[in-house]
CSV table of C-alpha atoms in Angstrom, one decimal:
chain,number,residue,atom,x,y,z
I,1,UNK,CA,85.3,98.1,107.9
I,2,UNK,CA,86.0,101.8,108.5
I,3,UNK,CA,89.8,101.6,109.7
I,4,UNK,CA,92.5,102.4,107.6
I,5,UNK,CA,94.6,99.3,107.0
I,6,UNK,CA,98.2,99.4,105.5
I,7,UNK,CA,99.2,97.4,102.9
I,8,UNK,CA,102.7,97.1,101.6
I,9,UNK,CA,103.0,95.9,97.5
I,10,UNK,CA,106.0,96.0,94.7
I,11,UNK,CA,105.6,99.0,92.7
I,12,UNK,CA,105.7,96.0,89.6
I,13,UNK,CA,103.5,96.7,86.8
I,14,UNK,CA,101.5,93.0,88.7
I,15,UNK,CA,100.5,94.3,91.9
I,16,UNK,CA,99.3,97.7,90.5
I,17,UNK,CA,97.9,96.2,88.3
I,18,UNK,CA,96.0,94.3,90.6
I,19,UNK,CA,95.6,96.4,93.5
I,20,UNK,CA,95.3,99.8,91.5
I,21,UNK,CA,90.8,99.6,92.0
I,22,UNK,CA,91.1,99.3,95.8
I,23,UNK,CA,94.0,101.6,96.8
I,24,UNK,CA,92.4,104.3,94.1
I,25,UNK,CA,89.0,104.2,95.7
I,26,UNK,CA,86.7,101.5,92.8
I,27,UNK,CA,86.3,98.7,94.8
I,28,UNK,CA,82.3,99.7,96.6
I,29,UNK,CA,82.1,99.3,101.0
I,30,UNK,CA,86.1,98.6,100.1
I,31,UNK,CA,88.5,99.2,103.9
I,32,UNK,CA,90.7,102.8,103.0
I,33,UNK,CA,93.9,101.5,103.2
I,34,UNK,CA,97.0,103.0,102.0
I,35,UNK,CA,100.4,101.8,100.7
I,36,UNK,CA,103.6,100.8,101.1
I,37,UNK,CA,104.9,100.6,97.7
I,38,UNK,CA,108.1,98.4,98.5
I,39,UNK,CA,110.6,95.6,96.8
I,40,UNK,CA,109.9,92.1,97.5
I,41,UNK,CA,113.1,91.6,99.5
I,42,UNK,CA,111.8,94.6,102.2
I,43,UNK,CA,108.2,93.0,103.0
I,44,UNK,CA,109.8,89.6,102.6
I,45,UNK,CA,112.0,91.0,106.4
I,46,UNK,CA,109.4,93.2,107.5
I,47,UNK,CA,107.0,90.2,108.1
I,48,UNK,CA,109.2,88.4,110.3
I,49,UNK,CA,108.8,91.6,112.6
I,50,UNK,CA,104.8,92.1,112.5
I,51,UNK,CA,105.3,94.2,110.0
I,52,UNK,CA,101.4,95.4,108.4
I,53,UNK,CA,98.3,94.4,108.0
I,54,UNK,CA,98.2,93.7,104.4
I,55,UNK,CA,102.2,92.0,101.9
I,56,UNK,CA,103.5,91.2,98.7
I,57,UNK,CA,105.8,88.8,100.5
I,58,UNK,CA,108.0,85.4,98.6
I,59,UNK,CA,106.3,82.0,99.0
I,60,UNK,CA,110.1,80.7,100.5
I,61,UNK,CA,109.0,83.4,103.3
I,62,UNK,CA,105.6,82.3,103.7
I,63,UNK,CA,106.6,79.5,106.7
I,64,UNK,CA,108.0,82.6,108.6
I,65,UNK,CA,104.8,84.2,108.8
I,66,UNK,CA,102.8,81.6,109.5
I,67,UNK,CA,102.6,82.9,113.2
I,68,UNK,CA,101.4,86.4,112.5
I,69,UNK,CA,100.1,85.9,108.9
I,70,UNK,CA,97.6,84.1,107.1
I,71,UNK,CA,97.4,83.4,103.1
I,72,UNK,CA,95.0,85.4,100.7
I,73,UNK,CA,93.8,83.0,98.3
I,74,UNK,CA,93.9,85.8,95.5
I,75,UNK,CA,95.8,88.2,94.6
I,76,UNK,CA,98.9,87.2,94.2
I,77,UNK,CA,101.4,85.6,91.7
I,78,UNK,CA,101.4,82.1,90.6
I,79,UNK,CA,101.8,80.7,87.2
I,80,UNK,CA,103.6,78.7,84.3
I,81,UNK,CA,105.9,79.7,82.7
I,82,UNK,CA,107.2,83.1,84.4
I,83,UNK,CA,109.4,81.5,86.6
I,84,UNK,CA,113.0,83.6,87.3
I,85,UNK,CA,116.0,82.4,84.6
I,86,UNK,CA,119.6,82.5,85.2
I,87,UNK,CA,121.7,83.9,82.7
I,88,UNK,CA,125.5,84.6,82.6
I,89,UNK,CA,127.6,86.5,80.3
I,90,UNK,CA,127.5,86.8,77.0
I,91,UNK,CA,129.0,83.7,74.3
I,92,UNK,CA,126.5,81.9,72.4
I,93,UNK,CA,122.4,81.7,72.3
I,94,UNK,CA,120.8,80.8,75.1
I,95,UNK,CA,122.2,77.1,76.6
I,96,UNK,CA,119.6,75.6,78.9
I,97,UNK,CA,121.9,72.0,79.3
I,98,UNK,CA,125.8,74.4,81.1
I,99,UNK,CA,124.5,74.3,84.5
I,100,UNK,CA,127.6,72.6,86.0
I,101,UNK,CA,129.1,76.0,84.3
I,102,UNK,CA,128.0,77.3,87.4
I,103,UNK,CA,130.2,75.3,89.6
I,104,UNK,CA,132.9,77.3,91.5
I,105,UNK,CA,131.3,80.8,90.3
I,106,UNK,CA,130.4,83.8,92.0
I,107,UNK,CA,126.0,84.1,91.1
I,108,UNK,CA,123.8,87.1,91.8
I,109,UNK,CA,120.7,87.6,93.1
I,110,UNK,CA,118.0,89.4,94.7
I,111,UNK,CA,117.2,88.3,97.6
I,112,UNK,CA,118.2,85.1,99.8
I,113,UNK,CA,115.0,85.1,101.5
I,114,UNK,CA,113.2,84.8,97.4
I,115,UNK,CA,111.3,81.7,95.9
I,116,UNK,CA,113.9,83.3,93.2
I,117,UNK,CA,116.4,81.6,95.4
I,118,UNK,CA,114.7,78.6,96.7
I,119,UNK,CA,114.0,77.4,93.9
I,120,UNK,CA,117.8,78.5,92.2
I,121,UNK,CA,119.1,76.3,95.5
I,122,UNK,CA,116.4,73.0,94.5
I,123,UNK,CA,117.5,73.7,90.4
I,124,UNK,CA,121.6,74.2,91.5
I,125,UNK,CA,122.1,70.6,93.6
I,126,UNK,CA,120.5,69.1,90.8
I,127,UNK,CA,122.4,70.4,87.4
I,128,UNK,CA,125.4,72.0,89.1
I,129,UNK,CA,128.9,69.3,89.5
I,130,UNK,CA,128.5,69.1,93.3
I,131,UNK,CA,125.5,70.6,94.2
I,132,UNK,CA,124.4,73.6,96.0
I,133,UNK,CA,127.6,72.9,97.4
I,134,UNK,CA,128.8,73.0,93.8
I,135,UNK,CA,128.2,76.8,94.0
I,136,UNK,CA,131.0,79.6,94.3
I,137,UNK,CA,130.2,82.9,96.0
I,138,UNK,CA,126.2,84.1,96.6
I,139,UNK,CA,126.8,88.3,96.3
I,140,UNK,CA,123.7,89.6,97.3
I,141,UNK,CA,122.7,92.6,94.7
I,142,UNK,CA,120.3,94.3,94.4
I,143,UNK,CA,117.7,94.1,91.4
I,144,UNK,CA,118.3,96.6,89.0
I,145,UNK,CA,122.6,95.7,89.3
I,146,UNK,CA,122.2,92.3,88.2
I,147,UNK,CA,122.6,92.2,84.6
I,148,UNK,CA,125.1,94.6,84.1
I,149,UNK,CA,126.0,93.2,86.7
I,150,UNK,CA,126.5,90.3,84.1
I,151,UNK,CA,127.5,92.0,81.2
I,152,UNK,CA,130.3,93.9,82.8
I,153,UNK,CA,132.0,90.2,83.8
I,154,UNK,CA,131.7,91.7,87.7
I,155,UNK,CA,130.2,87.9,88.5
I,156,UNK,CA,130.3,85.1,86.4
I,157,UNK,CA,126.1,84.4,86.6
I,158,UNK,CA,123.3,86.1,87.2
I,159,UNK,CA,119.1,85.4,89.2
I,160,UNK,CA,116.5,87.2,87.8
I,161,UNK,CA,113.0,87.5,87.5
I,162,UNK,CA,110.3,89.7,86.9
I,163,UNK,CA,111.0,92.2,84.1
I,164,UNK,CA,114.3,90.3,83.5
I,165,UNK,CA,112.3,88.0,80.8
I,166,UNK,CA,112.2,90.1,78.4
I,167,UNK,CA,114.9,92.5,78.6
I,168,UNK,CA,117.8,90.5,79.6
I,169,UNK,CA,118.9,90.4,75.8
I,170,UNK,CA,119.5,94.2,75.9
I,171,UNK,CA,122.6,93.5,77.5
I,172,UNK,CA,124.4,91.2,75.2
I,173,UNK,CA,123.5,87.6,78.6
I,174,UNK,CA,121.7,84.3,77.3
I,175,UNK,CA,119.9,82.0,79.4
I,176,UNK,CA,120.8,79.4,81.0
I,177,UNK,CA,118.5,78.2,82.7
I,178,UNK,CA,114.3,79.1,83.1
I,179,UNK,CA,113.6,77.6,86.8
I,180,UNK,CA,110.0,78.0,86.3
I,181,UNK,CA,110.4,75.6,83.4
I,182,UNK,CA,112.8,73.5,85.5
I,183,UNK,CA,110.6,73.1,87.2
I,184,UNK,CA,107.1,72.3,85.9
I,185,UNK,CA,109.6,69.3,84.3
I,186,UNK,CA,110.3,68.3,87.8
I,187,UNK,CA,106.1,68.5,89.1
I,188,UNK,CA,104.4,68.7,86.6
I,189,UNK,CA,103.1,72.0,88.8
I,190,UNK,CA,102.7,75.6,88.8
I,191,UNK,CA,105.1,78.0,90.0
I,192,UNK,CA,104.4,79.6,93.4
I,193,UNK,CA,106.0,83.4,93.1
I,194,UNK,CA,104.3,86.1,94.9
I,195,UNK,CA,101.8,85.3,98.2
I,196,UNK,CA,99.0,88.2,99.6
I,197,UNK,CA,99.0,87.6,103.3
I,198,UNK,CA,97.6,89.3,105.4
I,199,UNK,CA,98.0,89.9,109.8
I,200,UNK,CA,95.9,87.2,111.8
I,201,UNK,CA,94.7,89.6,114.6
I,202,UNK,CA,92.8,91.0,112.3
I,203,UNK,CA,90.7,88.6,113.0
I,204,UNK,CA,88.4,85.6,110.5
I,205,UNK,CA,85.6,88.0,109.5
I,206,UNK,CA,88.2,91.5,108.7
I,207,UNK,CA,90.0,89.1,106.8
I,208,UNK,CA,87.4,87.1,105.1
I,209,UNK,CA,86.5,90.2,103.6
I,210,UNK,CA,90.0,92.3,102.7
I,211,UNK,CA,89.7,87.9,100.9
I,212,UNK,CA,87.1,89.9,99.0
I,213,UNK,CA,88.0,92.9,98.8
I,214,UNK,CA,91.3,91.9,96.8
I,215,UNK,CA,89.5,89.5,94.9
I,216,UNK,CA,87.5,92.5,94.0
I,217,UNK,CA,90.0,94.3,92.2
I,218,UNK,CA,91.3,91.5,91.0
I,219,UNK,CA,88.2,91.4,89.0
I,220,UNK,CA,87.6,95.0,88.6
I,221,UNK,CA,91.7,95.2,86.2
I,222,UNK,CA,90.8,92.3,84.7
I,223,UNK,CA,87.6,93.7,83.1
I,224,UNK,CA,89.3,97.9,82.7
I,225,UNK,CA,92.1,96.5,81.5
I,226,UNK,CA,94.0,100.2,80.8
I,227,UNK,CA,91.6,101.6,83.7
I,228,UNK,CA,94.9,101.0,85.9
I,229,UNK,CA,97.3,102.0,83.3
I,230,UNK,CA,98.9,106.0,84.2
I,231,UNK,CA,99.1,104.1,87.6
I,232,UNK,CA,101.1,101.7,86.7
I,233,UNK,CA,103.4,103.9,84.2
I,234,UNK,CA,103.6,106.2,87.8
I,235,UNK,CA,105.7,103.1,89.9
I,236,UNK,CA,106.9,101.5,86.7
I,237,UNK,CA,108.8,104.6,85.4
I,238,UNK,CA,111.6,102.8,84.3
I,239,UNK,CA,109.5,100.7,81.9
I,240,UNK,CA,108.4,100.4,78.3
I,241,UNK,CA,104.9,100.0,78.6
I,242,UNK,CA,105.7,97.4,76.1
I,243,UNK,CA,107.3,95.3,78.4
I,244,UNK,CA,104.8,96.4,81.6
I,245,UNK,CA,101.6,95.0,79.6
I,246,UNK,CA,103.5,91.7,78.7
I,247,UNK,CA,104.3,91.6,81.9
I,248,UNK,CA,101.3,91.9,84.0
I,249,UNK,CA,100.3,88.9,81.3
I,250,UNK,CA,102.5,86.8,82.9
I,251,UNK,CA,102.0,87.5,85.9
I,252,UNK,CA,97.9,88.0,86.5
I,253,UNK,CA,96.2,84.7,85.4
I,254,UNK,CA,92.9,83.0,86.5
I,255,UNK,CA,95.3,81.4,90.1
I,256,UNK,CA,96.1,85.4,91.3
I,257,UNK,CA,91.9,85.8,91.3
I,258,UNK,CA,91.2,82.1,93.2
I,259,UNK,CA,94.4,79.5,94.0
I,260,UNK,CA,92.1,76.4,93.8
I,261,UNK,CA,92.8,72.9,94.6
I,262,UNK,CA,96.0,73.0,92.1
I,263,UNK,CA,97.1,76.8,92.8
I,264,UNK,CA,97.3,75.1,97.2
I,265,UNK,CA,98.7,71.8,96.1
I,266,UNK,CA,101.7,73.9,94.3
I,267,UNK,CA,102.3,75.9,97.2
I,268,UNK,CA,103.2,72.8,99.0
I,269,UNK,CA,105.1,71.1,96.2
I,270,UNK,CA,106.8,74.0,97.0
I,271,UNK,CA,107.3,74.4,100.4
I,272,UNK,CA,107.4,70.8,101.9
I,273,UNK,CA,108.5,70.5,105.0
I,274,UNK,CA,109.7,74.0,105.5
I,275,UNK,CA,105.5,74.5,106.5
I,276,UNK,CA,105.4,73.8,109.9
I,277,UNK,CA,103.7,70.0,110.8
I,278,UNK,CA,99.7,70.4,110.7
I,279,UNK,CA,99.5,73.8,108.7
I,280,UNK,CA,96.1,74.7,107.1
I,281,UNK,CA,96.5,77.5,104.7
I,282,UNK,CA,93.2,77.7,102.8
I,283,UNK,CA,90.7,80.5,104.9
I,284,UNK,CA,88.2,78.7,107.1
């Protein structure tokens, strides 16, 4: 393939770690790519508008994307112990038994189209007095504003992802719920977070080649974990290097290389009847 492909993924350490080798021309025979670093809320909206050739999106946005895009079996984020957190203000130790406390409360979320918010809705229906309808205002805020807003009392709770798992104690916050742990306890399945999709119009041969290159980039990252360090930290400028390493260790795993039967089953479990009838997720 000689034509340059357009690709969008987040500046988060797991994505820059995974795509470092491809974006830096280290995969033999790989097509050139023009990279856009974009938060996942941006790509979730972009994919509905027929966006770039290859994109990282939330699994929650996948059903709407399937007319124009196919799910790649590699490169994404799916795993255990890596789910979103519901945080609340200071006042004691982490307490994961007080979901009813959110009844009537204002909750800040990073996106209404994210897997995190889909999980939050499922958890709230099960754990909050009055279910989802018992919640108060849902307020969408940029990710980096959520923990300060909870700390400063501007909202009662916040739904957070990624490195917030490691940094929320620095804001004096406490964990009300770990939605990944809740999901695993209810379903026994790993939690699907971010998917890599490719435009259907590229055709089966090009899509298969893109999948091969993404997997090769993952393999390079596993084999050369320090090679991407400068790129990772350049994009994640506000993160401590040790937090970035912990972030990568949490979100990059065997499912990043290949979803496999367990990964695909988890995706179907999460998305359920939001998937169009007869949907085939696996590449031919």
